[in-house]
Amino acid sequence: MGRLSGDVGRLIGRLSEYHMGERLASFCDRYGLDYEPLPREYRVDAVITGRHVVALVEIAETGEERDVEQLLDGAVIYERRKGVKPHALILFTRAEEPSERIIRLCEEHGIVLETSPKRIASRLAELDEEMAGEAEETSH
């Protein structure tokens, strides 16, 4: 019984994360950003790109230390494979109140900890706009 409930719990967690990803993807679309799930070897769930911005996202039910580690590893892997250093690392969690430890860990590593897919998309769209403005200034 214990093992079955563990499997069911994992499945429910995966479905929840999938649903969170779908919601995030639809907000990204509204803000003119691309949401692309990444293959397993990248260690993170997805990359969100605009005209300039590149952000990696880890989707987690609650947000744990390993999610932070995966984001940090993912950033290194992504940069090595794509030749682009991500501008933002995002831990997207459903936990209304993430643990103090996770909050501190994210702050230490410059990871954005967020529970709202709309806020993630709007912040990245703003960042993309700022970067577009900077790119224009340097090209003149």
PDB file of N, CA and C in Angstrom, residues 3-98:
ATOM      1  N   ARG A   3       3.861   1.785  -1.123  1.00  0.00           N
ATOM      2  CA  ARG A   3       4.531   2.068  -2.378  1.00  0.00           C
ATOM      3  C   ARG A   3       3.561   2.618  -3.417  1.00  0.00           C
ATOM      4  N   LEU A   4       2.364   2.043  -3.443  1.00  0.00           N
ATOM      5  CA  LEU A   4       1.360   2.508  -4.394  1.00  0.00           C
ATOM      6  C   LEU A   4       1.012   3.968  -4.116  1.00  0.00           C
ATOM      7  N   SER A   5       0.804   4.306  -2.855  1.00  0.00           N
ATOM      8  CA  SER A   5       0.439   5.692  -2.547  1.00  0.00           C
ATOM      9  C   SER A   5       1.605   6.628  -2.897  1.00  0.00           C
ATOM     10  N   GLY A   6       2.851   6.147  -2.755  1.00  0.00           N
ATOM     11  CA  GLY A   6       4.006   6.947  -3.169  1.00  0.00           C
ATOM     12  C   GLY A   6       3.986   7.196  -4.665  1.00  0.00           C
ATOM     13  N   ASP A   7       3.694   6.156  -5.449  1.00  0.00           N
ATOM     14  CA  ASP A   7       3.617   6.287  -6.905  1.00  0.00           C
ATOM     15  C   ASP A   7       2.485   7.232  -7.300  1.00  0.00           C
ATOM     16  N   VAL A   8       1.341   7.080  -6.645  1.00  0.00           N
ATOM     17  CA  VAL A   8       0.185   7.933  -6.929  1.00  0.00           C
ATOM     18  C   VAL A   8       0.536   9.382  -6.594  1.00  0.00           C
ATOM     19  N   GLY A   9       1.190   9.574  -5.454  1.00  0.00           N
ATOM     20  CA  GLY A   9       1.609  10.923  -5.051  1.00  0.00           C
ATOM     21  C   GLY A   9       2.527  11.559  -6.077  1.00  0.00           C
ATOM     22  N   ARG A  10       3.475  10.749  -6.570  1.00  0.00           N
ATOM     23  CA  ARG A  10       4.401  11.256  -7.592  1.00  0.00           C
ATOM     24  C   ARG A  10       3.663  11.609  -8.878  1.00  0.00           C
ATOM     25  N   LEU A  11       2.724  10.757  -9.248  1.00  0.00           N
ATOM     26  CA  LEU A  11       1.959  10.991 -10.468  1.00  0.00           C
ATOM     27  C   LEU A  11       1.134  12.273 -10.334  1.00  0.00           C
ATOM     28  N   ILE A  12       0.484  12.441  -9.192  1.00  0.00           N
ATOM     29  CA  ILE A  12      -0.310  13.647  -8.954  1.00  0.00           C
ATOM     30  C   ILE A  12       0.599  14.875  -8.995  1.00  0.00           C
ATOM     31  N   GLY A  13       1.784  14.753  -8.393  1.00  0.00           N
ATOM     32  CA  GLY A  13       2.755  15.846  -8.428  1.00  0.00           C
ATOM     33  C   GLY A  13       3.148  16.200  -9.850  1.00  0.00           C
ATOM     34  N   ARG A  14       3.396  15.164 -10.671  1.00  0.00           N
ATOM     35  CA  ARG A  14       3.774  15.396 -12.062  1.00  0.00           C
ATOM     36  C   ARG A  14       2.656  16.059 -12.842  1.00  0.00           C
ATOM     37  N   LEU A  15       1.432  15.601 -12.619  1.00  0.00           N
ATOM     38  CA  LEU A  15       0.286  16.186 -13.311  1.00  0.00           C
ATOM     39  C   LEU A  15       0.116  17.643 -12.911  1.00  0.00           C
ATOM     40  N   SER A  16       0.291  17.921 -11.632  1.00  0.00           N
ATOM     41  CA  SER A  16       0.180  19.281 -11.137  1.00  0.00           C
ATOM     42  C   SER A  16       1.248  20.164 -11.783  1.00  0.00           C
ATOM     43  N   GLU A  17       2.482  19.662 -11.844  1.00  0.00           N
ATOM     44  CA  GLU A  17       3.573  20.421 -12.453  1.00  0.00           C
ATOM     45  C   GLU A  17       3.311  20.640 -13.948  1.00  0.00           C
ATOM     46  N   TYR A  18       2.743  19.617 -14.603  1.00  0.00           N
ATOM     47  CA  TYR A  18       2.414  19.742 -16.018  1.00  0.00           C
ATOM     48  C   TYR A  18       1.382  20.853 -16.198  1.00  0.00           C
ATOM     49  N   HIS A  19       0.356  20.851 -15.349  1.00  0.00           N
ATOM     50  CA  HIS A  19      -0.703  21.862 -15.403  1.00  0.00           C
ATOM     51  C   HIS A  19      -0.121  23.258 -15.155  1.00  0.00           C
ATOM     52  N   MET A  20       0.794  23.367 -14.182  1.00  0.00           N
ATOM     53  CA  MET A  20       1.448  24.647 -13.891  1.00  0.00           C
ATOM     54  C   MET A  20       2.230  25.120 -15.114  1.00  0.00           C
ATOM     55  N   GLY A  21       2.908  24.187 -15.779  1.00  0.00           N
ATOM     56  CA  GLY A  21       3.663  24.512 -16.993  1.00  0.00           C
ATOM     57  C   GLY A  21       2.757  25.012 -18.103  1.00  0.00           C
ATOM     58  N   GLU A  22       1.598  24.370 -18.254  1.00  0.00           N
ATOM     59  CA  GLU A  22       0.630  24.784 -19.269  1.00  0.00           C
ATOM     60  C   GLU A  22       0.132  26.209 -19.002  1.00  0.00           C
ATOM     61  N   ARG A  23      -0.152  26.501 -17.736  1.00  0.00           N
ATOM     62  CA  ARG A  23      -0.625  27.850 -17.373  1.00  0.00           C
ATOM     63  C   ARG A  23       0.464  28.886 -17.631  1.00  0.00           C
ATOM     64  N   LEU A  24       1.692  28.542 -17.257  1.00  0.00           N
ATOM     65  CA  LEU A  24       2.810  29.455 -17.484  1.00  0.00           C
ATOM     66  C   LEU A  24       3.002  29.683 -18.983  1.00  0.00           C
ATOM     67  N   ALA A  25       2.914  28.614 -19.764  1.00  0.00           N
ATOM     68  CA  ALA A  25       3.074  28.718 -21.223  1.00  0.00           C
ATOM     69  C   ALA A  25       2.018  29.655 -21.815  1.00  0.00           C
ATOM     70  N   SER A  26       0.786  29.575 -21.332  1.00  0.00           N
ATOM     71  CA  SER A  26      -0.260  30.421 -21.905  1.00  0.00           C
ATOM     72  C   SER A  26      -0.053  31.890 -21.527  1.00  0.00           C
ATOM     73  N   PHE A  27       0.437  32.161 -20.314  1.00  0.00           N
ATOM     74  CA  PHE A  27       0.742  33.550 -19.953  1.00  0.00           C
ATOM     75  C   PHE A  27       1.927  34.064 -20.775  1.00  0.00           C
ATOM     76  N   CYS A  28       2.933  33.226 -20.979  1.00  0.00           N
ATOM     77  CA  CYS A  28       4.091  33.622 -21.781  1.00  0.00           C
ATOM     78  C   CYS A  28       3.628  34.020 -23.176  1.00  0.00           C
ATOM     79  N   ASP A  29       2.746  33.210 -23.735  1.00  0.00           N
ATOM     80  CA  ASP A  29       2.204  33.459 -25.061  1.00  0.00           C
ATOM     81  C   ASP A  29       1.540  34.836 -25.113  1.00  0.00           C
ATOM     82  N   ARG A  30       0.735  35.135 -24.099  1.00  0.00           N
ATOM     83  CA  ARG A  30       0.057  36.432 -24.027  1.00  0.00           C
ATOM     84  C   ARG A  30       1.028  37.604 -23.990  1.00  0.00           C
ATOM     85  N   TYR A  31       2.187  37.383 -23.365  1.00  0.00           N
ATOM     86  CA  TYR A  31       3.182  38.443 -23.239  1.00  0.00           C
ATOM     87  C   TYR A  31       4.228  38.393 -24.362  1.00  0.00           C
ATOM     88  N   GLY A  32       3.979  37.586 -25.371  1.00  0.00           N
ATOM     89  CA  GLY A  32       4.888  37.518 -26.512  1.00  0.00           C
ATOM     90  C   GLY A  32       6.199  36.789 -26.231  1.00  0.00           C
ATOM     91  N   LEU A  33       6.169  35.875 -25.265  1.00  0.00           N
ATOM     92  CA  LEU A  33       7.360  35.089 -24.931  1.00  0.00           C
ATOM     93  C   LEU A  33       7.154  33.645 -25.379  1.00  0.00           C
ATOM     94  N   ASP A  34       8.248  32.961 -25.660  1.00  0.00           N
ATOM     95  CA  ASP A  34       8.165  31.541 -26.027  1.00  0.00           C
ATOM     96  C   ASP A  34       8.466  30.684 -24.815  1.00  0.00           C
ATOM     97  N   TYR A  35       7.643  29.686 -24.596  1.00  0.00           N
ATOM     98  CA  TYR A  35       7.840  28.727 -23.507  1.00  0.00           C
ATOM     99  C   TYR A  35       8.153  27.397 -24.164  1.00  0.00           C
ATOM    100  N   GLU A  36       9.314  26.843 -23.837  1.00  0.00           N
ATOM    101  CA  GLU A  36       9.711  25.585 -24.471  1.00  0.00           C
ATOM    102  C   GLU A  36      10.181  24.575 -23.418  1.00  0.00           C
ATOM    103  N   PRO A  37       9.457  23.467 -23.283  1.00  0.00           N
ATOM    104  CA  PRO A  37       9.923  22.419 -22.359  1.00  0.00           C
ATOM    105  C   PRO A  37      11.295  21.926 -22.824  1.00  0.00           C
ATOM    106  N   LEU A  38      12.164  21.630 -21.881  1.00  0.00           N
ATOM    107  CA  LEU A  38      13.506  21.162 -22.229  1.00  0.00           C
ATOM    108  C   LEU A  38      13.644  19.667 -21.985  1.00  0.00           C
ATOM    109  N   PRO A  39      14.488  18.994 -22.778  1.00  0.00           N
ATOM    110  CA  PRO A  39      14.738  17.567 -22.542  1.00  0.00           C
ATOM    111  C   PRO A  39      15.360  17.350 -21.161  1.00  0.00           C
ATOM    112  N   ARG A  40      15.159  16.174 -20.635  1.00  0.00           N
ATOM    113  CA  ARG A  40      15.618  15.807 -19.299  1.00  0.00           C
ATOM    114  C   ARG A  40      17.073  16.158 -18.994  1.00  0.00           C
ATOM    115  N   GLU A  41      17.947  15.997 -20.007  1.00  0.00           N
ATOM    116  CA  GLU A  41      19.370  16.204 -19.735  1.00  0.00           C
ATOM    117  C   GLU A  41      19.717  17.650 -19.366  1.00  0.00           C
ATOM    118  N   TYR A  42      18.795  18.580 -19.571  1.00  0.00           N
ATOM    119  CA  TYR A  42      19.042  19.963 -19.159  1.00  0.00           C
ATOM    120  C   TYR A  42      18.776  20.173 -17.667  1.00  0.00           C
ATOM    121  N   ARG A  43      18.154  19.175 -17.041  1.00  0.00           N
ATOM    122  CA  ARG A  43      17.881  19.199 -15.595  1.00  0.00           C
ATOM    123  C   ARG A  43      16.845  20.218 -15.136  1.00  0.00           C
ATOM    124  N   VAL A  44      16.360  21.073 -16.033  1.00  0.00           N
ATOM    125  CA  VAL A  44      15.309  22.018 -15.676  1.00  0.00           C
ATOM    126  C   VAL A  44      14.120  21.779 -16.594  1.00  0.00           C
ATOM    127  N   ASP A  45      12.955  22.271 -16.186  1.00  0.00           N
ATOM    128  CA  ASP A  45      11.736  21.958 -16.927  1.00  0.00           C
ATOM    129  C   ASP A  45      11.577  22.689 -18.252  1.00  0.00           C
ATOM    130  N   ALA A  46      11.952  23.977 -18.278  1.00  0.00           N
ATOM    131  CA  ALA A  46      11.676  24.738 -19.494  1.00  0.00           C
ATOM    132  C   ALA A  46      12.582  25.950 -19.624  1.00  0.00           C
ATOM    133  N   VAL A  47      12.584  26.481 -20.848  1.00  0.00           N
ATOM    134  CA  VAL A  47      13.263  27.752 -21.104  1.00  0.00           C
ATOM    135  C   VAL A  47      12.202  28.708 -21.654  1.00  0.00           C
ATOM    136  N   ILE A  48      12.265  29.945 -21.178  1.00  0.00           N
ATOM    137  CA  ILE A  48      11.366  30.986 -21.679  1.00  0.00           C
ATOM    138  C   ILE A  48      12.255  32.006 -22.375  1.00  0.00           C
ATOM    139  N   THR A  49      11.915  32.332 -23.615  1.00  0.00           N
ATOM    140  CA  THR A  49      12.721  33.291 -24.357  1.00  0.00           C
ATOM    141  C   THR A  49      11.845  34.395 -24.928  1.00  0.00           C
ATOM    142  N   GLY A  50      12.446  35.586 -24.985  1.00  0.00           N
ATOM    143  CA  GLY A  50      11.826  36.723 -25.649  1.00  0.00           C
ATOM    144  C   GLY A  50      12.751  37.105 -26.781  1.00  0.00           C
ATOM    145  N   ARG A  51      12.735  38.372 -27.179  1.00  0.00           N
ATOM    146  CA  ARG A  51      13.669  38.803 -28.229  1.00  0.00           C
ATOM    147  C   ARG A  51      15.098  38.763 -27.698  1.00  0.00           C
ATOM    148  N   HIS A  52      15.263  39.079 -26.411  1.00  0.00           N
ATOM    149  CA  HIS A  52      16.599  39.119 -25.814  1.00  0.00           C
ATOM    150  C   HIS A  52      16.737  38.221 -24.593  1.00  0.00           C
ATOM    151  N   VAL A  53      15.686  38.163 -23.796  1.00  0.00           N
ATOM    152  CA  VAL A  53      15.767  37.466 -22.510  1.00  0.00           C
ATOM    153  C   VAL A  53      15.737  35.940 -22.671  1.00  0.00           C
ATOM    154  N   VAL A  54      16.512  35.271 -21.820  1.00  0.00           N
ATOM    155  CA  VAL A  54      16.513  33.807 -21.744  1.00  0.00           C
ATOM    156  C   VAL A  54      16.397  33.458 -20.262  1.00  0.00           C
ATOM    157  N   ALA A  55      15.352  32.722 -19.913  1.00  0.00           N
ATOM    158  CA  ALA A  55      15.149  32.351 -18.513  1.00  0.00           C
ATOM    159  C   ALA A  55      14.893  30.856 -18.408  1.00  0.00           C
ATOM    160  N   LEU A  56      15.494  30.240 -17.391  1.00  0.00           N
ATOM    161  CA  LEU A  56      15.245  28.819 -17.151  1.00  0.00           C
ATOM    162  C   LEU A  56      14.252  28.697 -16.009  1.00  0.00           C
ATOM    163  N   VAL A  57      13.363  27.719 -16.133  1.00  0.00           N
ATOM    164  CA  VAL A  57      12.321  27.529 -15.135  1.00  0.00           C
ATOM    165  C   VAL A  57      12.320  26.100 -14.606  1.00  0.00           C
ATOM    166  N   GLU A  58      12.261  25.996 -13.300  1.00  0.00           N
ATOM    167  CA  GLU A  58      12.041  24.704 -12.644  1.00  0.00           C
ATOM    168  C   GLU A  58      10.669  24.805 -11.992  1.00  0.00           C
ATOM    169  N   ILE A  59       9.804  23.857 -12.322  1.00  0.00           N
ATOM    170  CA  ILE A  59       8.445  23.854 -11.778  1.00  0.00           C
ATOM    171  C   ILE A  59       8.388  22.825 -10.670  1.00  0.00           C
ATOM    172  N   ALA A  60       7.950  23.250  -9.493  1.00  0.00           N
ATOM    173  CA  ALA A  60       7.919  22.345  -8.353  1.00  0.00           C
ATOM    174  C   ALA A  60       6.689  22.606  -7.503  1.00  0.00           C
ATOM    175  N   GLU A  61       6.132  21.525  -7.021  1.00  0.00           N
ATOM    176  CA  GLU A  61       4.957  21.602  -6.163  1.00  0.00           C
ATOM    177  C   GLU A  61       5.243  22.496  -4.947  1.00  0.00           C
ATOM    178  N   THR A  62       6.319  22.207  -4.220  1.00  0.00           N
ATOM    179  CA  THR A  62       6.608  22.960  -3.004  1.00  0.00           C
ATOM    180  C   THR A  62       7.897  23.756  -3.077  1.00  0.00           C
ATOM    181  N   GLY A  63       8.880  23.264  -3.787  1.00  0.00           N
ATOM    182  CA  GLY A  63      10.175  23.942  -3.862  1.00  0.00           C
ATOM    183  C   GLY A  63      11.090  23.412  -2.779  1.00  0.00           C
ATOM    184  N   GLU A  64      12.086  22.672  -3.195  1.00  0.00           N
ATOM    185  CA  GLU A  64      13.031  22.072  -2.255  1.00  0.00           C
ATOM    186  C   GLU A  64      14.445  22.397  -2.692  1.00  0.00           C
ATOM    187  N   GLU A  65      15.389  22.027  -1.829  1.00  0.00           N
ATOM    188  CA  GLU A  65      16.792  22.288  -2.113  1.00  0.00           C
ATOM    189  C   GLU A  65      17.220  21.710  -3.461  1.00  0.00           C
ATOM    190  N   ARG A  66      16.745  20.509  -3.769  1.00  0.00           N
ATOM    191  CA  ARG A  66      17.162  19.884  -5.029  1.00  0.00           C
ATOM    192  C   ARG A  66      16.662  20.670  -6.253  1.00  0.00           C
ATOM    193  N   ASP A  67      15.539  21.386  -6.098  1.00  0.00           N
ATOM    194  CA  ASP A  67      15.045  22.205  -7.215  1.00  0.00           C
ATOM    195  C   ASP A  67      16.011  23.353  -7.492  1.00  0.00           C
ATOM    196  N   VAL A  68      16.552  23.929  -6.416  1.00  0.00           N
ATOM    197  CA  VAL A  68      17.537  25.009  -6.551  1.00  0.00           C
ATOM    198  C   VAL A  68      18.800  24.452  -7.212  1.00  0.00           C
ATOM    199  N   GLU A  69      19.247  23.281  -6.755  1.00  0.00           N
ATOM    200  CA  GLU A  69      20.432  22.642  -7.349  1.00  0.00           C
ATOM    201  C   GLU A  69      20.212  22.362  -8.827  1.00  0.00           C
ATOM    202  N   GLN A  70      19.018  21.879  -9.171  1.00  0.00           N
ATOM    203  CA  GLN A  70      18.725  21.579 -10.574  1.00  0.00           C
ATOM    204  C   GLN A  70      18.793  22.842 -11.428  1.00  0.00           C
ATOM    205  N   LEU A  71      18.282  23.945 -10.906  1.00  0.00           N
ATOM    206  CA  LEU A  71      18.338  25.215 -11.640  1.00  0.00           C
ATOM    207  C   LEU A  71      19.783  25.651 -11.875  1.00  0.00           C
ATOM    208  N   LEU A  72      20.589  25.554 -10.832  1.00  0.00           N
ATOM    209  CA  LEU A  72      21.995  25.961 -10.950  1.00  0.00           C
ATOM    210  C   LEU A  72      22.741  25.059 -11.935  1.00  0.00           C
ATOM    211  N   ASP A  73      22.507  23.744 -11.839  1.00  0.00           N
ATOM    212  CA  ASP A  73      23.116  22.797 -12.786  1.00  0.00           C
ATOM    213  C   ASP A  73      22.616  23.083 -14.200  1.00  0.00           C
ATOM    214  N   GLY A  74      21.312  23.289 -14.306  1.00  0.00           N
ATOM    215  CA  GLY A  74      20.683  23.532 -15.605  1.00  0.00           C
ATOM    216  C   GLY A  74      21.270  24.742 -16.304  1.00  0.00           C
ATOM    217  N   ALA A  75      21.566  25.800 -15.522  1.00  0.00           N
ATOM    218  CA  ALA A  75      22.136  27.019 -16.096  1.00  0.00           C
ATOM    219  C   ALA A  75      23.497  26.731 -16.720  1.00  0.00           C
ATOM    220  N   VAL A  76      24.293  25.915 -16.032  1.00  0.00           N
ATOM    221  CA  VAL A  76      25.627  25.555 -16.539  1.00  0.00           C
ATOM    222  C   VAL A  76      25.490  24.713 -17.810  1.00  0.00           C
ATOM    223  N   ILE A  77      24.606  23.729 -17.766  1.00  0.00           N
ATOM    224  CA  ILE A  77      24.389  22.846 -18.922  1.00  0.00           C
ATOM    225  C   ILE A  77      23.872  23.653 -20.116  1.00  0.00           C
ATOM    226  N   TYR A  78      22.897  24.522 -19.852  1.00  0.00           N
ATOM    227  CA  TYR A  78      22.298  25.321 -20.923  1.00  0.00           C
ATOM    228  C   TYR A  78      23.354  26.207 -21.582  1.00  0.00           C
ATOM    229  N   GLU A  79      24.155  26.872 -20.759  1.00  0.00           N
ATOM    230  CA  GLU A  79      25.188  27.763 -21.302  1.00  0.00           C
ATOM    231  C   GLU A  79      26.206  26.981 -22.123  1.00  0.00           C
ATOM    232  N   ARG A  80      26.580  25.796 -21.617  1.00  0.00           N
ATOM    233  CA  ARG A  80      27.558  24.977 -22.328  1.00  0.00           C
ATOM    234  C   ARG A  80      27.005  24.511 -23.682  1.00  0.00           C
ATOM    235  N   ARG A  81      25.734  24.111 -23.702  1.00  0.00           N
ATOM    236  CA  ARG A  81      25.160  23.574 -24.936  1.00  0.00           C
ATOM    237  C   ARG A  81      24.713  24.635 -25.925  1.00  0.00           C
ATOM    238  N   LYS A  82      24.154  25.720 -25.418  1.00  0.00           N
ATOM    239  CA  LYS A  82      23.572  26.742 -26.303  1.00  0.00           C
ATOM    240  C   LYS A  82      24.461  27.967 -26.474  1.00  0.00           C
ATOM    241  N   GLY A  83      25.506  28.077 -25.630  1.00  0.00           N
ATOM    242  CA  GLY A  83      26.390  29.228 -25.731  1.00  0.00           C
ATOM    243  C   GLY A  83      25.764  30.518 -25.228  1.00  0.00           C
ATOM    244  N   VAL A  84      24.685  30.394 -24.459  1.00  0.00           N
ATOM    245  CA  VAL A  84      23.992  31.565 -23.919  1.00  0.00           C
ATOM    246  C   VAL A  84      23.831  31.388 -22.414  1.00  0.00           C
ATOM    247  N   LYS A  85      24.225  32.417 -21.674  1.00  0.00           N
ATOM    248  CA  LYS A  85      24.058  32.372 -20.222  1.00  0.00           C
ATOM    249  C   LYS A  85      22.647  32.883 -19.922  1.00  0.00           C
ATOM    250  N   PRO A  86      21.829  32.090 -19.229  1.00  0.00           N
ATOM    251  CA  PRO A  86      20.469  32.543 -18.911  1.00  0.00           C
ATOM    252  C   PRO A  86      20.494  33.831 -18.077  1.00  0.00           C
ATOM    253  N   HIS A  87      19.567  34.731 -18.376  1.00  0.00           N
ATOM    254  CA  HIS A  87      19.483  36.004 -17.658  1.00  0.00           C
ATOM    255  C   HIS A  87      18.717  35.857 -16.350  1.00  0.00           C
ATOM    256  N   ALA A  88      17.885  34.826 -16.277  1.00  0.00           N
ATOM    257  CA  ALA A  88      17.093  34.631 -15.064  1.00  0.00           C
ATOM    258  C   ALA A  88      16.883  33.146 -14.809  1.00  0.00           C
ATOM    259  N   LEU A  89      16.889  32.787 -13.530  1.00  0.00           N
ATOM    260  CA  LEU A  89      16.567  31.425 -13.101  1.00  0.00           C
ATOM    261  C   LEU A  89      15.332  31.551 -12.227  1.00  0.00           C
ATOM    262  N   ILE A  90      14.314  30.761 -12.548  1.00  0.00           N
ATOM    263  CA  ILE A  90      13.041  30.886 -11.858  1.00  0.00           C
ATOM    264  C   ILE A  90      12.599  29.564 -11.258  1.00  0.00           C
ATOM    265  N   LEU A  91      12.261  29.614  -9.989  1.00  0.00           N
ATOM    266  CA  LEU A  91      11.667  28.462  -9.325  1.00  0.00           C
ATOM    267  C   LEU A  91      10.191  28.794  -9.173  1.00  0.00           C
ATOM    268  N   PHE A  92       9.370  28.110  -9.963  1.00  0.00           N
ATOM    269  CA  PHE A  92       7.930  28.333  -9.984  1.00  0.00           C
ATOM    270  C   PHE A  92       7.293  27.264  -9.113  1.00  0.00           C
ATOM    271  N   THR A  93       6.709  27.680  -8.006  1.00  0.00           N
ATOM    272  CA  THR A  93       6.145  26.728  -7.059  1.00  0.00           C
ATOM    273  C   THR A  93       4.710  27.074  -6.707  1.00  0.00           C
ATOM    274  N   ARG A  94       3.972  26.071  -6.293  1.00  0.00           N
ATOM    275  CA  ARG A  94       2.586  26.304  -5.880  1.00  0.00           C
ATOM    276  C   ARG A  94       2.487  26.642  -4.406  1.00  0.00           C
ATOM    277  N   ALA A  95       3.543  26.382  -3.660  1.00  0.00           N
ATOM    278  CA  ALA A  95       3.505  26.604  -2.217  1.00  0.00           C
ATOM    279  C   ALA A  95       3.221  28.072  -1.926  1.00  0.00           C
ATOM    280  N   GLU A  96       2.135  28.341  -1.244  1.00  0.00           N
ATOM    281  CA  GLU A  96       1.787  29.719  -0.918  1.00  0.00           C
ATOM    282  C   GLU A  96       2.867  30.348  -0.058  1.00  0.00           C
ATOM    283  N   GLU A  97       3.411  29.566   0.863  1.00  0.00           N
ATOM    284  CA  GLU A  97       4.460  30.072   1.731  1.00  0.00           C
ATOM    285  C   GLU A  97       5.657  29.125   1.720  1.00  0.00           C
ATOM    286  N   PRO A  98       6.574  29.353   0.800  1.00  0.00           N
ATOM    287  CA  PRO A  98       7.772  28.506   0.748  1.00  0.00           C
ATOM    288  C   PRO A  98       8.565  28.615   2.053  1.00  0.00           C
TER     289      PRO A  98
END
